[in-house]
PDB file of C-alpha atoms in Angstrom:
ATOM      1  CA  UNK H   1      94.641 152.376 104.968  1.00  0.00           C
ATOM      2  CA  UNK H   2      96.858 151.942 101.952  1.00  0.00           C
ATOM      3  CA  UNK H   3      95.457 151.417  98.958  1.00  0.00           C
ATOM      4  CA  UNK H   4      96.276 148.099  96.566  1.00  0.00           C
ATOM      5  CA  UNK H   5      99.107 149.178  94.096  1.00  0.00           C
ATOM      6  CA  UNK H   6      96.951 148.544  91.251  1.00  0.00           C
ATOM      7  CA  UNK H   7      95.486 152.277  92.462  1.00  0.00           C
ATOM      8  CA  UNK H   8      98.551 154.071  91.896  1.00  0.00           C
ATOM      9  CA  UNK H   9      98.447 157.132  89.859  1.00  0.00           C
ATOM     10  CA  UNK H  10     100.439 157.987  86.918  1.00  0.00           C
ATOM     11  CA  UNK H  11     103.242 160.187  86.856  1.00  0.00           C
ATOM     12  CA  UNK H  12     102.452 163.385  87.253  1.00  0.00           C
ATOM     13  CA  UNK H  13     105.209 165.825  86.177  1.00  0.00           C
ATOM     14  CA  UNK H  14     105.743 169.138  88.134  1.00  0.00           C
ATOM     15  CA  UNK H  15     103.993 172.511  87.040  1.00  0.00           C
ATOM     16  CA  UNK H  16     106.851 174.547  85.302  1.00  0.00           C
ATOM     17  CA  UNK H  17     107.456 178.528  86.404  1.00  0.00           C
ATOM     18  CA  UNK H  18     107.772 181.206  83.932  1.00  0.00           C
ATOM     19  CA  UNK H  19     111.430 181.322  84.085  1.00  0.00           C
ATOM     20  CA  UNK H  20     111.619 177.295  83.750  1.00  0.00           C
ATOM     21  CA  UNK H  21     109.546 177.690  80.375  1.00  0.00           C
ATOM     22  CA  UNK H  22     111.860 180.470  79.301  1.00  0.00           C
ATOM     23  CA  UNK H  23     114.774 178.776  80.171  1.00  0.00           C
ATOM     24  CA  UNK H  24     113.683 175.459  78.405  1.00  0.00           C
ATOM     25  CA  UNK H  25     112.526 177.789  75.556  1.00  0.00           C
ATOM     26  CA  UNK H  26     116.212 179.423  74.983  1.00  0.00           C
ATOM     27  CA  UNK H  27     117.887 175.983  75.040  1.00  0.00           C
ATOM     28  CA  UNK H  28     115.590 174.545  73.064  1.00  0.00           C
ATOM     29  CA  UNK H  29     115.966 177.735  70.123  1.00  0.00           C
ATOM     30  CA  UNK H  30     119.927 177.368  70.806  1.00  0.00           C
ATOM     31  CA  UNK H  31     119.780 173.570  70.202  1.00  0.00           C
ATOM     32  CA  UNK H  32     117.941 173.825  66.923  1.00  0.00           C
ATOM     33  CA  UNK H  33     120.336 176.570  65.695  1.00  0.00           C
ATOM     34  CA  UNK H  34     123.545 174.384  66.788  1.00  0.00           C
ATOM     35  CA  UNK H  35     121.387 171.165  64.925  1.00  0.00           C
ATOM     36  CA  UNK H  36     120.575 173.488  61.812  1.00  0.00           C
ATOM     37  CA  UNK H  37     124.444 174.527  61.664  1.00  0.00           C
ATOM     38  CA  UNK H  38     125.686 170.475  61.908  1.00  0.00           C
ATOM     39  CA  UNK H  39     123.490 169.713  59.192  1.00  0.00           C
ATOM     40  CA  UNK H  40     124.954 172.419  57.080  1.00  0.00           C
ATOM     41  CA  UNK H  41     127.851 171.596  57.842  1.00  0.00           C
ATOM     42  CA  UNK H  42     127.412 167.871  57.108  1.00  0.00           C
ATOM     43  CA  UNK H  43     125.921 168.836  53.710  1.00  0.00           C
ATOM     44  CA  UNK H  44     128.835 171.183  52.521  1.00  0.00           C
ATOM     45  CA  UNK H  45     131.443 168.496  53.741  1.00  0.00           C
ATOM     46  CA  UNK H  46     129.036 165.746  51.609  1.00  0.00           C
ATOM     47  CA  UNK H  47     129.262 167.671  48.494  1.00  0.00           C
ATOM     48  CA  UNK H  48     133.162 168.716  48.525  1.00  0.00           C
ATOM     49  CA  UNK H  49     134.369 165.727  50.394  1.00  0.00           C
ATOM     50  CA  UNK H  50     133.774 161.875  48.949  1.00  0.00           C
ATOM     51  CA  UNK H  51     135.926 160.464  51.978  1.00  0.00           C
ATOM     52  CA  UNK H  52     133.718 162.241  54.417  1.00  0.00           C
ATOM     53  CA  UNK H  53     130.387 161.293  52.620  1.00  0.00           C
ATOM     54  CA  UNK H  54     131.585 157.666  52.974  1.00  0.00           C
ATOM     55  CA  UNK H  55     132.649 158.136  56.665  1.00  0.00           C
ATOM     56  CA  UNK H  56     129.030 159.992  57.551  1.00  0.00           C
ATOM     57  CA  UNK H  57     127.271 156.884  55.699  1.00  0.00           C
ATOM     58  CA  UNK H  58     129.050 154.160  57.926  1.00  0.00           C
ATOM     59  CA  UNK H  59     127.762 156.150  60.986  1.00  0.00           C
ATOM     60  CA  UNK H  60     124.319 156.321  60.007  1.00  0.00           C
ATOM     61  CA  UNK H  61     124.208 152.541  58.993  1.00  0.00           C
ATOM     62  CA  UNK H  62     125.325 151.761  61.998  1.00  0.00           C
ATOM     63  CA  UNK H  63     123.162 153.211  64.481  1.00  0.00           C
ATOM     64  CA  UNK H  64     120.575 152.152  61.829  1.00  0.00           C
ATOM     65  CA  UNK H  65     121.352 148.898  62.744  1.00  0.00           C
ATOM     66  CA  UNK H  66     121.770 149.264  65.953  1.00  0.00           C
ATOM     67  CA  UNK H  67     118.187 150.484  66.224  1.00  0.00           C
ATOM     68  CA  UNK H  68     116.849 147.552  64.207  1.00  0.00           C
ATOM     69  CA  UNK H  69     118.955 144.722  66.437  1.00  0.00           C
ATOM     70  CA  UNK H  70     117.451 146.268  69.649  1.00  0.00           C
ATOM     71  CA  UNK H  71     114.339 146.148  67.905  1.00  0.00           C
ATOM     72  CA  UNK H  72     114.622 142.114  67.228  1.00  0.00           C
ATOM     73  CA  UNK H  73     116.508 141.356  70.391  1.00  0.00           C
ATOM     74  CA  UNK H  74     113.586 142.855  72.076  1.00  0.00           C
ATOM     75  CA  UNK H  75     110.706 141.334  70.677  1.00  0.00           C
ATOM     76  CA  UNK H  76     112.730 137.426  70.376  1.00  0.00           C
ATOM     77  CA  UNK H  77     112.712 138.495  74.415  1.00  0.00           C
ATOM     78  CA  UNK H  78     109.170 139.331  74.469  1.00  0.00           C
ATOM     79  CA  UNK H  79     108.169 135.843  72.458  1.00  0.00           C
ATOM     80  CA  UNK H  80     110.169 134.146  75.222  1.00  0.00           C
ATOM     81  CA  UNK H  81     108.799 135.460  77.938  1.00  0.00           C
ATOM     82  CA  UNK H  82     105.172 134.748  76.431  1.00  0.00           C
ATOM     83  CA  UNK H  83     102.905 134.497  79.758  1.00  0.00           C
ATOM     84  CA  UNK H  84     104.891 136.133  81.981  1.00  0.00           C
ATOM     85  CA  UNK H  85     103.170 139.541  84.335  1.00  0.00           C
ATOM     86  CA  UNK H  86     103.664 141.602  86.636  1.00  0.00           C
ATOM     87  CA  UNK H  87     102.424 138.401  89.145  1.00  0.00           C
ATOM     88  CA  UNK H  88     105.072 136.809  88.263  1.00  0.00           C
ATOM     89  CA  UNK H  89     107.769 139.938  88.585  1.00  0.00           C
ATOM     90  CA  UNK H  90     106.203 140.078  92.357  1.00  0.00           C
ATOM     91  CA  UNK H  91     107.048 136.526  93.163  1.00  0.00           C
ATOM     92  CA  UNK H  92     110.753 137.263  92.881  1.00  0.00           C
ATOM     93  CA  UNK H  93     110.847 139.995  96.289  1.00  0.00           C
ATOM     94  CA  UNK H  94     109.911 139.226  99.748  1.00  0.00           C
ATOM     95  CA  UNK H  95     105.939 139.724 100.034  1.00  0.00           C
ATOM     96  CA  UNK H  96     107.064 141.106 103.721  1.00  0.00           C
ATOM     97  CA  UNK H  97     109.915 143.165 102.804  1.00  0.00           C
ATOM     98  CA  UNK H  98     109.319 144.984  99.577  1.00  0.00           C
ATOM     99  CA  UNK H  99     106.311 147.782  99.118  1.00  0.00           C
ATOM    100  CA  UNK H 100     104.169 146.591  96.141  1.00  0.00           C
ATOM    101  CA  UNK H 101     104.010 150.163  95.509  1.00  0.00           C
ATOM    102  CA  UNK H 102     107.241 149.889  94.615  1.00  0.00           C
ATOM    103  CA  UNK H 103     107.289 146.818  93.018  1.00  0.00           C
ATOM    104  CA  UNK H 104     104.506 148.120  90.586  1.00  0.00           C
ATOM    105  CA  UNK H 105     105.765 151.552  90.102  1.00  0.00           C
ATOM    106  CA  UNK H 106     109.639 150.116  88.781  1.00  0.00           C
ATOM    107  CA  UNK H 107     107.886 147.389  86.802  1.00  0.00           C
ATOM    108  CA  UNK H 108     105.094 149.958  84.792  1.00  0.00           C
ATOM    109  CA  UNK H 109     108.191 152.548  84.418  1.00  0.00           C
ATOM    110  CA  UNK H 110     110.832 149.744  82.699  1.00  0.00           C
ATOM    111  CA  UNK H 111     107.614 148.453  80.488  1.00  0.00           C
ATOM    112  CA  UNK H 112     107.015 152.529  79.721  1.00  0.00           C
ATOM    113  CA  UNK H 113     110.590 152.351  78.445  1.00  0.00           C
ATOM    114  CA  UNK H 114     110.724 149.120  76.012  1.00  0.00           C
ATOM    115  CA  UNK H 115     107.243 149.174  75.131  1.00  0.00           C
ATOM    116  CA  UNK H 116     103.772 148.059  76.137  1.00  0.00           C
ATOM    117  CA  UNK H 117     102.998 145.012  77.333  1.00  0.00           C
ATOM    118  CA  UNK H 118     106.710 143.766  77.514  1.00  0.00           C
ATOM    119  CA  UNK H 119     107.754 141.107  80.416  1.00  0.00           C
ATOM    120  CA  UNK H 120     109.892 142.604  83.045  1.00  0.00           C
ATOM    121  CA  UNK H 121     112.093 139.904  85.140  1.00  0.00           C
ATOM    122  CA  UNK H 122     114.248 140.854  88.455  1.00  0.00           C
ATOM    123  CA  UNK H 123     117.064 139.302  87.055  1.00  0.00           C
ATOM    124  CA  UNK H 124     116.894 141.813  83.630  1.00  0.00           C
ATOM    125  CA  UNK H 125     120.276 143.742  83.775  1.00  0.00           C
ATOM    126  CA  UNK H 126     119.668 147.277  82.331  1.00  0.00           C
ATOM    127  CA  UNK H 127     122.891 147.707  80.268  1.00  0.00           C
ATOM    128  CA  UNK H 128     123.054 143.690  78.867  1.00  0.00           C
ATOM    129  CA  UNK H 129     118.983 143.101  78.568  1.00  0.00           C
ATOM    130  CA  UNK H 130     118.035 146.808  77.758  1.00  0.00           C
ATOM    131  CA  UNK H 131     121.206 148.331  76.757  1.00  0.00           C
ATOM    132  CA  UNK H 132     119.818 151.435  78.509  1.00  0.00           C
ATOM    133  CA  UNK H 133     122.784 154.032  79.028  1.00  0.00           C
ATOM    134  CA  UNK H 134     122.617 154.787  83.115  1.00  0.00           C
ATOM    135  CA  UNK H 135     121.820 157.878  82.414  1.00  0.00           C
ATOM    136  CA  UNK H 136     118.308 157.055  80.983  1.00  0.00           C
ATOM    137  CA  UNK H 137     118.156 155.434  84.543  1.00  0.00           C
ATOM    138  CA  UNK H 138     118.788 158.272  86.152  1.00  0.00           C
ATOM    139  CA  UNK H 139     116.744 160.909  84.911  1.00  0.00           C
ATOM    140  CA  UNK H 140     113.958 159.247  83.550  1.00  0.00           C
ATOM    141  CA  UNK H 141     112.371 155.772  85.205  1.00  0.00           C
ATOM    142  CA  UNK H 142     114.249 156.865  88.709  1.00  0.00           C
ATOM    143  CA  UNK H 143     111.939 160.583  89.196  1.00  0.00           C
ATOM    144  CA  UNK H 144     108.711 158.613  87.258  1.00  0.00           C
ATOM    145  CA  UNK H 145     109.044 155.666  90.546  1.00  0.00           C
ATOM    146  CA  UNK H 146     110.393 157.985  92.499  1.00  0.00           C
ATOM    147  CA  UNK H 147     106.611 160.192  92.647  1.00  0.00           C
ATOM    148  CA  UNK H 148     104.424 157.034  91.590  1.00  0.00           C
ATOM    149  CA  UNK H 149     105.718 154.548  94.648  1.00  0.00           C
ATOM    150  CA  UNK H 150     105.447 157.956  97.105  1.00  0.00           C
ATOM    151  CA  UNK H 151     109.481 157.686  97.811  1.00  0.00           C
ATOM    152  CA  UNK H 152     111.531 160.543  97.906  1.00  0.00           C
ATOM    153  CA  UNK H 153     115.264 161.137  96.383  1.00  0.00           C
ATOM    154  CA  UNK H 154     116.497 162.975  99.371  1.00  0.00           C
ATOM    155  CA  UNK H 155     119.793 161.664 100.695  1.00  0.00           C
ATOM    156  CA  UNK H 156     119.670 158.862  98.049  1.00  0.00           C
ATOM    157  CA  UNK H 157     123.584 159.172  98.391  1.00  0.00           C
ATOM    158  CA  UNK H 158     123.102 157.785 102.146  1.00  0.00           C
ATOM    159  CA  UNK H 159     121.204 154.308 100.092  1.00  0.00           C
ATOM    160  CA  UNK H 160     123.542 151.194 100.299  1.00  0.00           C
ATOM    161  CA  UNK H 161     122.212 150.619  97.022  1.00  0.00           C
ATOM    162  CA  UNK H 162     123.561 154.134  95.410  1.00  0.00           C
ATOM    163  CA  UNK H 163     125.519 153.526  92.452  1.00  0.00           C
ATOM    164  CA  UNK H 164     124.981 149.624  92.441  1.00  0.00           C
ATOM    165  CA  UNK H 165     121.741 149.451  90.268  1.00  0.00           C
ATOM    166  CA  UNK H 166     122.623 147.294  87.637  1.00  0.00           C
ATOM    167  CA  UNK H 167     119.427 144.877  87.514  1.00  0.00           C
ATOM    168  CA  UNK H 168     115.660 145.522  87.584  1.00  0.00           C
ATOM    169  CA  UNK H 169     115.224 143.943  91.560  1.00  0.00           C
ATOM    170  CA  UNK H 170     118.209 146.172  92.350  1.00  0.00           C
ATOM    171  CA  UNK H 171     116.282 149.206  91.295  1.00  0.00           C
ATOM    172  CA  UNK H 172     113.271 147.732  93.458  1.00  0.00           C
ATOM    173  CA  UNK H 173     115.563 147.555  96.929  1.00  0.00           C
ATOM    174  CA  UNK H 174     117.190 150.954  95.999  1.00  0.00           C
ATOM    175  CA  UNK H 175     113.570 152.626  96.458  1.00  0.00           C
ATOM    176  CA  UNK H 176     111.849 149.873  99.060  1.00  0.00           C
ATOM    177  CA  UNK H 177     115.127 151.909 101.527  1.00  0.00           C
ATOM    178  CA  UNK H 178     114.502 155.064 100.100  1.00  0.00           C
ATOM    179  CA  UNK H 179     112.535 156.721 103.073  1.00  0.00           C
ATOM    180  CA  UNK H 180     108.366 157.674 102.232  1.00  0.00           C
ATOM    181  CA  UNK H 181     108.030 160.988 100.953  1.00  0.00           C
ATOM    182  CA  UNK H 182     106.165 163.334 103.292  1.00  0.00           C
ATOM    183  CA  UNK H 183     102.467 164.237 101.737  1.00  0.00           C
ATOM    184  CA  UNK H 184     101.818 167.982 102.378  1.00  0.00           C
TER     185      UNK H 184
END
């Protein structure tokens, strides 16, 4: 027998070989020395250049703000949606149709990715509500539902849904069609 979704276990991220951790190890050294050489860089151009100092301080306002909007838009989101669970995130998918395991697994994942206890709705479009780039889709929330809800990624290409996730319930029918993984 199944067990409730309220059961699931975490994510659980693969054990790593040797050569993974080397490999991750080298690209992590050559992405600190490529970081360490910007910033020098950026400093020397800061001291000799006044146009470029200017230029660098527009960028970092910006995504300054950008962070601190997200921030606001987030929580004025949360304050709306005061009340709100993962009951009522259920109610919008077939009871008949759509594994609660999946249901649960996409709804804890999203939360995981704006913060605790934040209301998820079906309807929440990832780019307008969350202004999540697909790619955070892609490699993060997608393998953390992917193991939690037991579906597998194989032949996701083959999904009607591939490449048309734009809204939290559309993320819930890509995996309720994904096939069940096979337990070893």
């Amino acid at each position: 027998m199944l067990k409730f979704s309220r059961h699931m276990p975490p994510y659980q991220p693969e054990p790593q070989s040797q050569a993974d951790r080397r490999s991750q190890l080298f690209s992590d050294i050559l992405l600190f020395l490529v970081c360490t050489g910007l910033v020098c860089f950026v400093v020397y151009m800061m001291v000799t250049s006044l146009y470029f100092l200017i230029m660098f301080g527009a960028i970092i306002l910006h995504f300054c703000w950008e962070i601190v909007s997200k921030r606001r838009r987030l929580a004025r989101l949360s304050e709306e949606r005061q009340g709100l669970s993962i009951c009522h995130f259920a109610r919008s998918f077939e009871r008949r149709e759509v594994d609660p395991w999946v249901i649960r697994a996409v709804y804890e994942e999203v939360q995981n990715f704006c913060g605790d206890g934040f209301p998820i709705l079906a309807e929440d479009d990832f780019t307008k509500t969350y202004r999540m780039h697909p790619d955070d889709l892609d490699l993060d929330i997608v393998t953390y539902v992917s193991q939690r809800s037991g579906r597998t990624l194989d032949a996701c290409e083959k999904n009607p849904l591939f490449g048309h996730v734009h809204t939290v319930g559309d993320l819930v029918h890509f995996f309720n069609q994904q096939p069940l993984a096979k337990t070893a």
